[in-house]
Amino acid sequence: MKTKNIMIVGVGGQGSLLASKLLGRILLQKGYDIKVSEVHGMSQRGGSVVTYVRFGDKVYSPVIDKGEADFIVSFELLEAARWTEYLKPDGKIIVNTQEISPMPVITGAAQYPQGLVQQMKDAGLDVDAIDALALAEQAGSAKAVNIVLMGHLSRYFDLTEEEWMDAIEKSVPAKFLQLNKTAFDLGRRV
Amino acid sequence: MKTLMLGNEAVARGLYEAGCSFVSSYPGTPSTEITESVATYKEVYAEWAPNEKVAMESAFGACLAGKRSFCAMKHVGLNVAADPLFTIAYTGVNAGMIIGVADDAGMHSSQNEQDSRHYAKASKIPMLEPSDSSEALEYTKLAYELSEKFDTPVFIKMCTRVSHSQSIVELGERVEYSKTYEKNPQKYIMMPGNAKRRHPIVEERTGLLAQWAETASINRVEAGKDTKIGIITSSTSYQYVKEVCGDKYPVLKLGMIWPMPTKKILDFAKSVETLVIVEELDSFIESHCRDLGLECIGKDKFPCIDEFSQNLIAEKLGEVVQTGIKLDAVIPQRPPVMCAGCPHRGLFYTLAKNKVTAFGDIGCYTLGAVPPLGALDTTICMGASISGMHGFVKADGGKTEKIAAVIGDSTFMHSGMTGLVNMAYNESCGTVIIVDNSITGMTGHQQNPTTGYNLKGDPCTKIDLESFCRAIGIKRVRVVDPYDLAQCDEAIKEETSVNEPSVIISRRPCALLKYVKHNKPIISDADKCVGCKVCMKIGCPAISIVDNKARIDNTLCTGCGVCAQLCKFGALKGAKED
């Protein structure tokens, strides 16, 4: 199988490491070669963060380059817009429509661009825009945005719901299991 | 068993399996998780040292005692440990000793882009360079064998993309290792007479290691269909080359980057029309090839700045470069920021307000340099704030007005305290502000000598900063709460105007620590808010202006109250506690 590329992008602190951990676990069980590349350290402090997940028969590079991503899963709208160049021409971009203003916008030095989902569609991108924050809150916690988005991504994978649930069980603490299962389910069905 | 592991976790696993029983390190991105991970194996004693020099010397002592030992550091940390490094190269080891060093091409979390491979050549210590997690585990175990066989410390050299990428590893069992110590002054006391006898042994050792490198399976030629070019590469660059070229061109993959296998390189060069060297940062392999009289393409084509990627390799080798769609919209940058509730914020606001010249240091608080706070004048390296300020003050004729050095608790223990001793001894002036957030923050919450807990999380001796500063001769030592702006303002005004060295300890735990209880979010009153934006001067990510009124993001706000102290109109108020 040719290597598949998934980019998880967002704002430091949004929980993208758990999302990549979940993907890694489930793909390992399916017998793929896998590389997951993460960002630690300074850039985590509320900065723009990106995680690369690659799987296939044999994976060499740990990173994904421009024009290579089969999927971009964005935890925040502006971050989706920032990384579109990394999407393959036939790739899919899954966007949480939540807006988090970066410091230059907060201080008034820059504007948060408007109508980004439409701009992405107009540019010919295949966009799934969902309000993952609302769904996460519906599941019981705003912090479950990551699992809602993984639930939505799961629609495009040839894996059973049981396989996903099993990976969630192994990736989250027991007391948050039901919340995360609900969040996954809401994301998968939207 | 197969599992996914970070490169750093795989090094830790290799240490465990090889029977390593002593680890001492100082945290530094991207090396930190090696030590955090190895600390989870109960068979291994692991500790945070106050700095890399102490860590390396301790690891050396442990290997003398007959236990396999290890120390880890980031590239700039190796500069701190360079003193013992160049001499333990002469003494060699008893049980095996490994030095883990992690470079940060692209400077994801560093102040420079130095290439640590030069240290291997300069200190005459062999260096292995894994390119993924599986190799990280394998090479770590191999490094102990080499260390004992050739009587030398051995480097394991990582980089951000190997350290912080997970890939599949096969786990093995731990094999215990132990030797006895025998006194050997000629080998271990490096005074001139002995060192003169050791140096030729070191040179001979490098020759023997170079011979070993010729036949070592970690330096391997991978066949290619087209011999028009042949590529010599290592580390993560190897992965990018294979991603782009597959088995199109022959590749000589170096697992040992120093010393290099000269004959293997010459034979490889002969087998191809054009030799291409693909390596991140400096020309290290390339320089060696040129020393051998080989013509090659290297840094004339591939940059010595920033990290590589597959598209860069594709472009340089004339392969297809992938492209995607860029939006026309102007996308504002999202730089890292001080967290909401960060105790450093109030202090930096006060420093900026008082127009204090502030020498900065290395840690989360370096973010105090970023607008709108813009409260720092310099950042160089660990500890440089205090000594830099001292030089500035002395050169300026002992001018005392409004000058400060800002340094974290962990950084102060690392190498700030020697600077403070210098200030006391040479009767300097200026104010040292120790921003004590009770943790090593930037690298992800590591304990340090001032926190009262050790690496394994057990309670331990806590260094008392106030007593320490007084003991070395600083008479003016005071503690402030950085959430209290008036208190900060008074302390900074007073201490920066006296004609002697002073210390302000700005003390409050990091807002991200699990045990820290947050207040309820600040309530903003739109009726009282006049839109003056004074609250925006502190650069808090939880405050924004919407329709000319201050708005609080309740998911981020920790209720620290710094903004409420700034608002003259009572529009920002703390909620009543239950």
PDB file of C-alpha atoms in Angstrom, chain B residues 178-432:
ATOM      1  CA  SER B 178      28.268  -4.964  36.359  1.00  0.00           C
ATOM      2  CA  LYS B 179      32.053  -4.721  36.753  1.00  0.00           C
ATOM      3  CA  THR B 180      34.320  -3.949  39.669  1.00  0.00           C
ATOM      4  CA  TYR B 181      36.372  -0.776  40.118  1.00  0.00           C
ATOM      5  CA  GLU B 182      40.133  -0.993  40.241  1.00  0.00           C
ATOM      6  CA  LYS B 183      42.332   1.958  41.139  1.00  0.00           C
ATOM      7  CA  ASN B 184      44.364   3.056  38.121  1.00  0.00           C
ATOM      8  CA  PRO B 185      45.948   6.507  38.582  1.00  0.00           C
ATOM      9  CA  GLN B 186      47.748   6.464  35.212  1.00  0.00           C
ATOM     10  CA  LYS B 187      44.379   6.105  33.489  1.00  0.00           C
ATOM     11  CA  TYR B 188      42.114   8.232  35.660  1.00  0.00           C
ATOM     12  CA  ILE B 189      44.287  11.058  37.011  1.00  0.00           C
ATOM     13  CA  MET B 190      44.712  13.403  34.102  1.00  0.00           C
ATOM     14  CA  MET B 191      47.676  15.478  35.153  1.00  0.00           C
ATOM     15  CA  PRO B 192      50.160  16.303  32.416  1.00  0.00           C
ATOM     16  CA  GLY B 193      52.436  13.286  32.830  1.00  0.00           C
ATOM     17  CA  ASN B 194      49.557  10.831  32.626  1.00  0.00           C
ATOM     18  CA  ALA B 195      47.592  12.746  30.005  1.00  0.00           C
ATOM     19  CA  LYS B 196      50.650  12.784  27.739  1.00  0.00           C
ATOM     20  CA  ARG B 197      50.670   8.995  27.872  1.00  0.00           C
ATOM     21  CA  ARG B 198      46.920   8.801  27.281  1.00  0.00           C
ATOM     22  CA  HIS B 199      46.766  11.027  24.219  1.00  0.00           C
ATOM     23  CA  PRO B 200      48.538   8.563  21.870  1.00  0.00           C
ATOM     24  CA  ILE B 201      46.179   5.846  23.148  1.00  0.00           C
ATOM     25  CA  VAL B 202      43.230   8.048  22.150  1.00  0.00           C
ATOM     26  CA  GLU B 203      44.642   8.540  18.641  1.00  0.00           C
ATOM     27  CA  GLU B 204      45.270   4.814  18.297  1.00  0.00           C
ATOM     28  CA  ARG B 205      41.728   4.139  19.496  1.00  0.00           C
ATOM     29  CA  THR B 206      40.268   6.416  16.807  1.00  0.00           C
ATOM     30  CA  GLY B 207      42.239   4.422  14.223  1.00  0.00           C
ATOM     31  CA  LEU B 208      40.860   1.145  15.560  1.00  0.00           C
ATOM     32  CA  LEU B 209      37.326   2.535  15.607  1.00  0.00           C
ATOM     33  CA  ALA B 210      37.745   3.691  12.000  1.00  0.00           C
ATOM     34  CA  GLN B 211      38.750   0.119  11.096  1.00  0.00           C
ATOM     35  CA  TRP B 212      35.681  -1.200  12.914  1.00  0.00           C
ATOM     36  CA  ALA B 213      33.538   1.308  11.003  1.00  0.00           C
ATOM     37  CA  GLU B 214      34.694  -0.254   7.695  1.00  0.00           C
ATOM     38  CA  THR B 215      32.970  -3.547   8.411  1.00  0.00           C
ATOM     39  CA  ALA B 216      30.165  -2.366  10.706  1.00  0.00           C
ATOM     40  CA  SER B 217      26.702  -3.235   9.436  1.00  0.00           C
ATOM     41  CA  ILE B 218      25.375   0.150  10.603  1.00  0.00           C
ATOM     42  CA  ASN B 219      27.417   1.753   7.799  1.00  0.00           C
ATOM     43  CA  ARG B 220      25.682   0.089   4.876  1.00  0.00           C
ATOM     44  CA  VAL B 221      25.493   0.487   1.121  1.00  0.00           C
ATOM     45  CA  GLU B 222      21.984   0.167  -0.278  1.00  0.00           C
ATOM     46  CA  ALA B 223      22.046  -0.695  -3.967  1.00  0.00           C
ATOM     47  CA  GLY B 224      20.410   1.565  -6.558  1.00  0.00           C
ATOM     48  CA  LYS B 225      19.501   1.087 -10.215  1.00  0.00           C
ATOM     49  CA  ASP B 226      21.072   4.286 -11.507  1.00  0.00           C
ATOM     50  CA  THR B 227      24.744   4.864 -10.622  1.00  0.00           C
ATOM     51  CA  LYS B 228      24.813   8.297 -12.222  1.00  0.00           C
ATOM     52  CA  ILE B 229      24.733   9.598  -8.698  1.00  0.00           C
ATOM     53  CA  GLY B 230      25.454   8.002  -5.326  1.00  0.00           C
ATOM     54  CA  ILE B 231      24.306   9.542  -2.055  1.00  0.00           C
ATOM     55  CA  ILE B 232      26.057   9.503   1.319  1.00  0.00           C
ATOM     56  CA  THR B 233      23.701  10.436   4.130  1.00  0.00           C
ATOM     57  CA  SER B 234      22.698   9.743   7.738  1.00  0.00           C
ATOM     58  CA  SER B 235      20.069  10.426  10.395  1.00  0.00           C
ATOM     59  CA  THR B 236      16.743  11.908   9.296  1.00  0.00           C
ATOM     60  CA  SER B 237      18.268  13.055   5.980  1.00  0.00           C
ATOM     61  CA  TYR B 238      18.521   9.345   5.061  1.00  0.00           C
ATOM     62  CA  GLN B 239      14.745   9.017   5.528  1.00  0.00           C
ATOM     63  CA  TYR B 240      14.032  11.978   3.255  1.00  0.00           C
ATOM     64  CA  VAL B 241      16.386  10.607   0.578  1.00  0.00           C
ATOM     65  CA  LYS B 242      14.708   7.176   0.645  1.00  0.00           C
ATOM     66  CA  GLU B 243      11.253   8.775   0.623  1.00  0.00           C
ATOM     67  CA  VAL B 244      12.078  10.623  -2.590  1.00  0.00           C
ATOM     68  CA  CYS B 245      14.399   8.191  -4.375  1.00  0.00           C
ATOM     69  CA  GLY B 246      13.459   4.730  -3.073  1.00  0.00           C
ATOM     70  CA  ASP B 247      16.056   2.419  -4.664  1.00  0.00           C
ATOM     71  CA  LYS B 248      16.721   4.637  -7.685  1.00  0.00           C
ATOM     72  CA  TYR B 249      20.240   5.674  -6.598  1.00  0.00           C
ATOM     73  CA  PRO B 250      22.810   3.819  -4.484  1.00  0.00           C
ATOM     74  CA  VAL B 251      22.982   5.126  -0.907  1.00  0.00           C
ATOM     75  CA  LEU B 252      25.756   4.837   1.670  1.00  0.00           C
ATOM     76  CA  LYS B 253      23.935   5.188   4.983  1.00  0.00           C
ATOM     77  CA  LEU B 254      26.258   6.062   7.844  1.00  0.00           C
ATOM     78  CA  GLY B 255      25.096   4.864  11.266  1.00  0.00           C
ATOM     79  CA  MET B 256      28.417   5.883  12.780  1.00  0.00           C
ATOM     80  CA  ILE B 257      29.168   9.460  11.928  1.00  0.00           C
ATOM     81  CA  TRP B 258      32.575   9.559  13.655  1.00  0.00           C
ATOM     82  CA  PRO B 259      35.065   8.157  12.897  1.00  0.00           C
ATOM     83  CA  MET B 260      34.006   7.546   9.304  1.00  0.00           C
ATOM     84  CA  PRO B 261      34.804   4.454   7.209  1.00  0.00           C
ATOM     85  CA  THR B 262      37.336   5.931   4.760  1.00  0.00           C
ATOM     86  CA  LYS B 263      37.773   2.892   2.519  1.00  0.00           C
ATOM     87  CA  LYS B 264      34.034   2.289   2.336  1.00  0.00           C
ATOM     88  CA  ILE B 265      33.497   5.899   1.288  1.00  0.00           C
ATOM     89  CA  LEU B 266      36.269   5.738  -1.344  1.00  0.00           C
ATOM     90  CA  ASP B 267      34.909   2.468  -2.772  1.00  0.00           C
ATOM     91  CA  PHE B 268      31.391   3.877  -2.858  1.00  0.00           C
ATOM     92  CA  ALA B 269      32.588   7.038  -4.608  1.00  0.00           C
ATOM     93  CA  LYS B 270      34.335   4.892  -7.234  1.00  0.00           C
ATOM     94  CA  SER B 271      31.130   2.944  -7.922  1.00  0.00           C
ATOM     95  CA  VAL B 272      29.102   6.044  -8.896  1.00  0.00           C
ATOM     96  CA  GLU B 273      29.548   8.888 -11.410  1.00  0.00           C
ATOM     97  CA  THR B 274      28.735  11.773  -9.071  1.00  0.00           C
ATOM     98  CA  LEU B 275      28.923  11.728  -5.295  1.00  0.00           C
ATOM     99  CA  VAL B 276      26.184  13.662  -3.459  1.00  0.00           C
ATOM    100  CA  ILE B 277      26.260  14.329   0.288  1.00  0.00           C
ATOM    101  CA  VAL B 278      22.896  14.933   1.937  1.00  0.00           C
ATOM    102  CA  GLU B 279      23.250  16.137   5.552  1.00  0.00           C
ATOM    103  CA  GLU B 280      21.382  18.722   7.644  1.00  0.00           C
ATOM    104  CA  LEU B 281      23.242  21.724   9.057  1.00  0.00           C
ATOM    105  CA  ASP B 282      27.012  21.849   8.550  1.00  0.00           C
ATOM    106  CA  SER B 283      29.252  20.180   6.031  1.00  0.00           C
ATOM    107  CA  PHE B 284      30.564  17.319   8.177  1.00  0.00           C
ATOM    108  CA  ILE B 285      30.494  14.222   5.962  1.00  0.00           C
ATOM    109  CA  GLU B 286      31.249  16.447   2.988  1.00  0.00           C
ATOM    110  CA  SER B 287      34.348  17.954   4.608  1.00  0.00           C
ATOM    111  CA  HIS B 288      35.615  14.461   5.342  1.00  0.00           C
ATOM    112  CA  CYS B 289      35.048  13.430   1.720  1.00  0.00           C
ATOM    113  CA  ARG B 290      36.882  16.516   0.491  1.00  0.00           C
ATOM    114  CA  ASP B 291      39.756  15.740   2.877  1.00  0.00           C
ATOM    115  CA  LEU B 292      39.932  12.361   1.137  1.00  0.00           C
ATOM    116  CA  GLY B 293      40.298  14.206  -2.175  1.00  0.00           C
ATOM    117  CA  LEU B 294      36.816  13.347  -3.423  1.00  0.00           C
ATOM    118  CA  GLU B 295      34.798  15.651  -5.662  1.00  0.00           C
ATOM    119  CA  CYS B 296      31.229  15.899  -4.428  1.00  0.00           C
ATOM    120  CA  ILE B 297      28.026  17.916  -4.391  1.00  0.00           C
ATOM    121  CA  GLY B 298      27.104  19.049  -0.894  1.00  0.00           C
ATOM    122  CA  LYS B 299      26.553  22.407   0.697  1.00  0.00           C
ATOM    123  CA  ASP B 300      26.854  24.126  -2.680  1.00  0.00           C
ATOM    124  CA  LYS B 301      23.394  22.677  -3.302  1.00  0.00           C
ATOM    125  CA  PHE B 302      21.830  21.690   0.036  1.00  0.00           C
ATOM    126  CA  PRO B 303      21.363  24.432   2.653  1.00  0.00           C
ATOM    127  CA  CYS B 304      23.230  24.564   5.976  1.00  0.00           C
ATOM    128  CA  ILE B 305      20.236  26.368   7.483  1.00  0.00           C
ATOM    129  CA  ASP B 306      16.997  24.824   8.812  1.00  0.00           C
ATOM    130  CA  GLU B 307      15.835  21.217   8.616  1.00  0.00           C
ATOM    131  CA  PHE B 308      15.268  19.277   5.389  1.00  0.00           C
ATOM    132  CA  SER B 309      12.092  17.680   4.028  1.00  0.00           C
ATOM    133  CA  GLN B 310      11.264  15.377   1.139  1.00  0.00           C
ATOM    134  CA  ASN B 311      10.252  18.253  -1.153  1.00  0.00           C
ATOM    135  CA  LEU B 312      13.582  19.974  -0.613  1.00  0.00           C
ATOM    136  CA  ILE B 313      15.475  16.788  -1.493  1.00  0.00           C
ATOM    137  CA  ALA B 314      13.222  16.225  -4.530  1.00  0.00           C
ATOM    138  CA  GLU B 315      13.835  19.752  -5.780  1.00  0.00           C
ATOM    139  CA  LYS B 316      17.618  19.501  -5.364  1.00  0.00           C
ATOM    140  CA  LEU B 317      17.807  16.102  -7.063  1.00  0.00           C
ATOM    141  CA  GLY B 318      15.547  17.156  -9.937  1.00  0.00           C
ATOM    142  CA  GLU B 319      12.647  14.884  -8.920  1.00  0.00           C
ATOM    143  CA  VAL B 320       8.946  15.793  -8.961  1.00  0.00           C
ATOM    144  CA  VAL B 321       8.039  18.306  -6.244  1.00  0.00           C
ATOM    145  CA  GLN B 322       4.490  18.042  -4.859  1.00  0.00           C
ATOM    146  CA  THR B 323       2.415  21.188  -4.529  1.00  0.00           C
ATOM    147  CA  GLY B 324      -0.900  22.131  -2.993  1.00  0.00           C
ATOM    148  CA  ILE B 325      -3.364  25.013  -2.952  1.00  0.00           C
ATOM    149  CA  LYS B 326      -2.517  28.099  -0.923  1.00  0.00           C
ATOM    150  CA  LEU B 327      -5.405  30.388   0.016  1.00  0.00           C
ATOM    151  CA  ASP B 328      -5.287  34.049  -0.990  1.00  0.00           C
ATOM    152  CA  ALA B 329      -6.304  35.125   2.515  1.00  0.00           C
ATOM    153  CA  VAL B 330      -3.633  36.710   4.707  1.00  0.00           C
ATOM    154  CA  ILE B 331      -3.152  34.241   7.563  1.00  0.00           C
ATOM    155  CA  PRO B 332      -1.886  35.915  10.733  1.00  0.00           C
ATOM    156  CA  GLN B 333       0.998  34.174  12.519  1.00  0.00           C
ATOM    157  CA  ARG B 334       0.317  32.280  15.726  1.00  0.00           C
ATOM    158  CA  PRO B 335       3.489  32.608  17.804  1.00  0.00           C
ATOM    159  CA  PRO B 336       3.813  30.851  21.168  1.00  0.00           C
ATOM    160  CA  VAL B 337       2.517  32.982  24.046  1.00  0.00           C
ATOM    161  CA  MET B 338       2.647  33.072  27.812  1.00  0.00           C
ATOM    162  CA  CYS B 339      -0.268  31.018  29.074  1.00  0.00           C
ATOM    163  CA  ALA B 340      -3.305  32.646  30.682  1.00  0.00           C
ATOM    164  CA  GLY B 341      -2.599  32.817  34.404  1.00  0.00           C
ATOM    165  CA  CYS B 342       1.175  32.643  33.896  1.00  0.00           C
ATOM    166  CA  PRO B 343       2.783  34.108  37.030  1.00  0.00           C
ATOM    167  CA  HIS B 344       5.510  35.751  34.921  1.00  0.00           C
ATOM    168  CA  ARG B 345       3.043  38.118  33.248  1.00  0.00           C
ATOM    169  CA  GLY B 346       2.542  40.589  36.105  1.00  0.00           C
ATOM    170  CA  LEU B 347       6.266  40.813  36.700  1.00  0.00           C
ATOM    171  CA  PHE B 348       7.106  41.517  33.062  1.00  0.00           C
ATOM    172  CA  TYR B 349       4.340  44.091  32.812  1.00  0.00           C
ATOM    173  CA  THR B 350       5.863  45.902  35.785  1.00  0.00           C
ATOM    174  CA  LEU B 351       9.401  45.715  34.364  1.00  0.00           C
ATOM    175  CA  ALA B 352       8.226  47.156  31.033  1.00  0.00           C
ATOM    176  CA  LYS B 353       6.172  49.860  32.761  1.00  0.00           C
ATOM    177  CA  ASN B 354       9.227  50.950  34.745  1.00  0.00           C
ATOM    178  CA  LYS B 355      11.404  50.897  31.588  1.00  0.00           C
ATOM    179  CA  VAL B 356      13.912  48.562  33.234  1.00  0.00           C
ATOM    180  CA  THR B 357      16.800  47.275  31.096  1.00  0.00           C
ATOM    181  CA  ALA B 358      16.309  43.559  31.567  1.00  0.00           C
ATOM    182  CA  PHE B 359      18.807  40.815  30.745  1.00  0.00           C
ATOM    183  CA  GLY B 360      16.814  37.679  29.963  1.00  0.00           C
ATOM    184  CA  ASP B 361      17.560  33.993  30.203  1.00  0.00           C
ATOM    185  CA  ILE B 362      16.379  30.604  28.904  1.00  0.00           C
ATOM    186  CA  GLY B 363      12.906  29.339  29.785  1.00  0.00           C
ATOM    187  CA  CYS B 364       9.188  30.070  29.354  1.00  0.00           C
ATOM    188  CA  TYR B 365       9.909  33.578  30.603  1.00  0.00           C
ATOM    189  CA  THR B 366      11.876  34.302  27.410  1.00  0.00           C
ATOM    190  CA  LEU B 367       8.337  34.939  26.109  1.00  0.00           C
ATOM    191  CA  GLY B 368       8.424  38.138  28.169  1.00  0.00           C
ATOM    192  CA  ALA B 369      10.329  39.532  25.165  1.00  0.00           C
ATOM    193  CA  VAL B 370       7.296  39.175  22.877  1.00  0.00           C
ATOM    194  CA  PRO B 371       4.908  42.120  22.278  1.00  0.00           C
ATOM    195  CA  PRO B 372       2.929  43.606  23.881  1.00  0.00           C
ATOM    196  CA  LEU B 373       5.108  42.962  26.972  1.00  0.00           C
ATOM    197  CA  GLY B 374       8.446  43.454  25.184  1.00  0.00           C
ATOM    198  CA  ALA B 375      10.141  43.495  28.577  1.00  0.00           C
ATOM    199  CA  LEU B 376      13.524  41.934  27.750  1.00  0.00           C
ATOM    200  CA  ASP B 377      16.746  43.255  26.212  1.00  0.00           C
ATOM    201  CA  THR B 378      18.822  40.071  25.726  1.00  0.00           C
ATOM    202  CA  THR B 379      18.624  36.270  25.640  1.00  0.00           C
ATOM    203  CA  ILE B 380      21.830  34.317  25.068  1.00  0.00           C
ATOM    204  CA  CYS B 381      22.179  31.111  27.028  1.00  0.00           C
ATOM    205  CA  MET B 382      21.543  29.483  30.397  1.00  0.00           C
ATOM    206  CA  GLY B 383      22.731  31.814  33.156  1.00  0.00           C
ATOM    207  CA  ALA B 384      23.826  34.674  30.911  1.00  0.00           C
ATOM    208  CA  SER B 385      21.283  37.123  32.343  1.00  0.00           C
ATOM    209  CA  ILE B 386      23.127  37.654  35.621  1.00  0.00           C
ATOM    210  CA  SER B 387      26.684  37.720  34.280  1.00  0.00           C
ATOM    211  CA  GLY B 388      25.605  39.842  31.296  1.00  0.00           C
ATOM    212  CA  MET B 389      23.997  42.384  33.581  1.00  0.00           C
ATOM    213  CA  HIS B 390      27.107  42.441  35.797  1.00  0.00           C
ATOM    214  CA  GLY B 391      29.356  43.261  32.828  1.00  0.00           C
ATOM    215  CA  PHE B 392      26.921  45.909  31.611  1.00  0.00           C
ATOM    216  CA  VAL B 393      26.780  47.588  35.016  1.00  0.00           C
ATOM    217  CA  LYS B 394      30.551  47.523  35.562  1.00  0.00           C
ATOM    218  CA  ALA B 395      31.316  48.821  32.067  1.00  0.00           C
ATOM    219  CA  ASP B 396      28.763  51.558  32.592  1.00  0.00           C
ATOM    220  CA  GLY B 397      30.697  52.885  35.569  1.00  0.00           C
ATOM    221  CA  GLY B 398      28.579  51.084  38.128  1.00  0.00           C
ATOM    222  CA  LYS B 399      25.352  52.776  37.030  1.00  0.00           C
ATOM    223  CA  THR B 400      22.601  51.273  39.120  1.00  0.00           C
ATOM    224  CA  GLU B 401      19.394  52.773  37.857  1.00  0.00           C
ATOM    225  CA  LYS B 402      16.776  50.428  36.491  1.00  0.00           C
ATOM    226  CA  ILE B 403      18.713  47.354  35.504  1.00  0.00           C
ATOM    227  CA  ALA B 404      17.715  43.761  36.171  1.00  0.00           C
ATOM    228  CA  ALA B 405      18.442  40.161  35.232  1.00  0.00           C
ATOM    229  CA  VAL B 406      15.461  37.810  34.932  1.00  0.00           C
ATOM    230  CA  ILE B 407      16.115  34.100  35.441  1.00  0.00           C
ATOM    231  CA  GLY B 408      13.997  31.052  36.304  1.00  0.00           C
ATOM    232  CA  ASP B 409      14.407  28.833  39.357  1.00  0.00           C
ATOM    233  CA  SER B 410      15.837  25.921  37.394  1.00  0.00           C
ATOM    234  CA  THR B 411      18.087  28.117  35.245  1.00  0.00           C
ATOM    235  CA  PHE B 412      19.379  29.860  38.368  1.00  0.00           C
ATOM    236  CA  MET B 413      20.401  26.474  39.790  1.00  0.00           C
ATOM    237  CA  HIS B 414      21.860  25.456  36.404  1.00  0.00           C
ATOM    238  CA  SER B 415      24.353  28.282  35.971  1.00  0.00           C
ATOM    239  CA  GLY B 416      22.871  31.501  37.331  1.00  0.00           C
ATOM    240  CA  MET B 417      24.225  31.070  40.832  1.00  0.00           C
ATOM    241  CA  THR B 418      27.872  31.360  39.773  1.00  0.00           C
ATOM    242  CA  GLY B 419      26.997  34.713  38.189  1.00  0.00           C
ATOM    243  CA  LEU B 420      25.416  35.846  41.437  1.00  0.00           C
ATOM    244  CA  VAL B 421      28.528  34.778  43.373  1.00  0.00           C
ATOM    245  CA  ASN B 422      30.510  36.956  40.970  1.00  0.00           C
ATOM    246  CA  MET B 423      28.197  39.906  41.641  1.00  0.00           C
ATOM    247  CA  ALA B 424      28.656  39.526  45.389  1.00  0.00           C
ATOM    248  CA  TYR B 425      32.413  38.979  45.153  1.00  0.00           C
ATOM    249  CA  ASN B 426      33.124  41.835  42.754  1.00  0.00           C
ATOM    250  CA  GLU B 427      30.690  44.159  44.536  1.00  0.00           C
ATOM    251  CA  SER B 428      28.440  44.741  41.574  1.00  0.00           C
ATOM    252  CA  CYS B 429      24.977  46.185  41.576  1.00  0.00           C
ATOM    253  CA  GLY B 430      21.765  45.498  39.752  1.00  0.00           C
ATOM    254  CA  THR B 431      18.720  43.410  40.614  1.00  0.00           C
ATOM    255  CA  VAL B 432      18.501  39.686  39.972  1.00  0.00           C
TER     256      VAL B 432
END
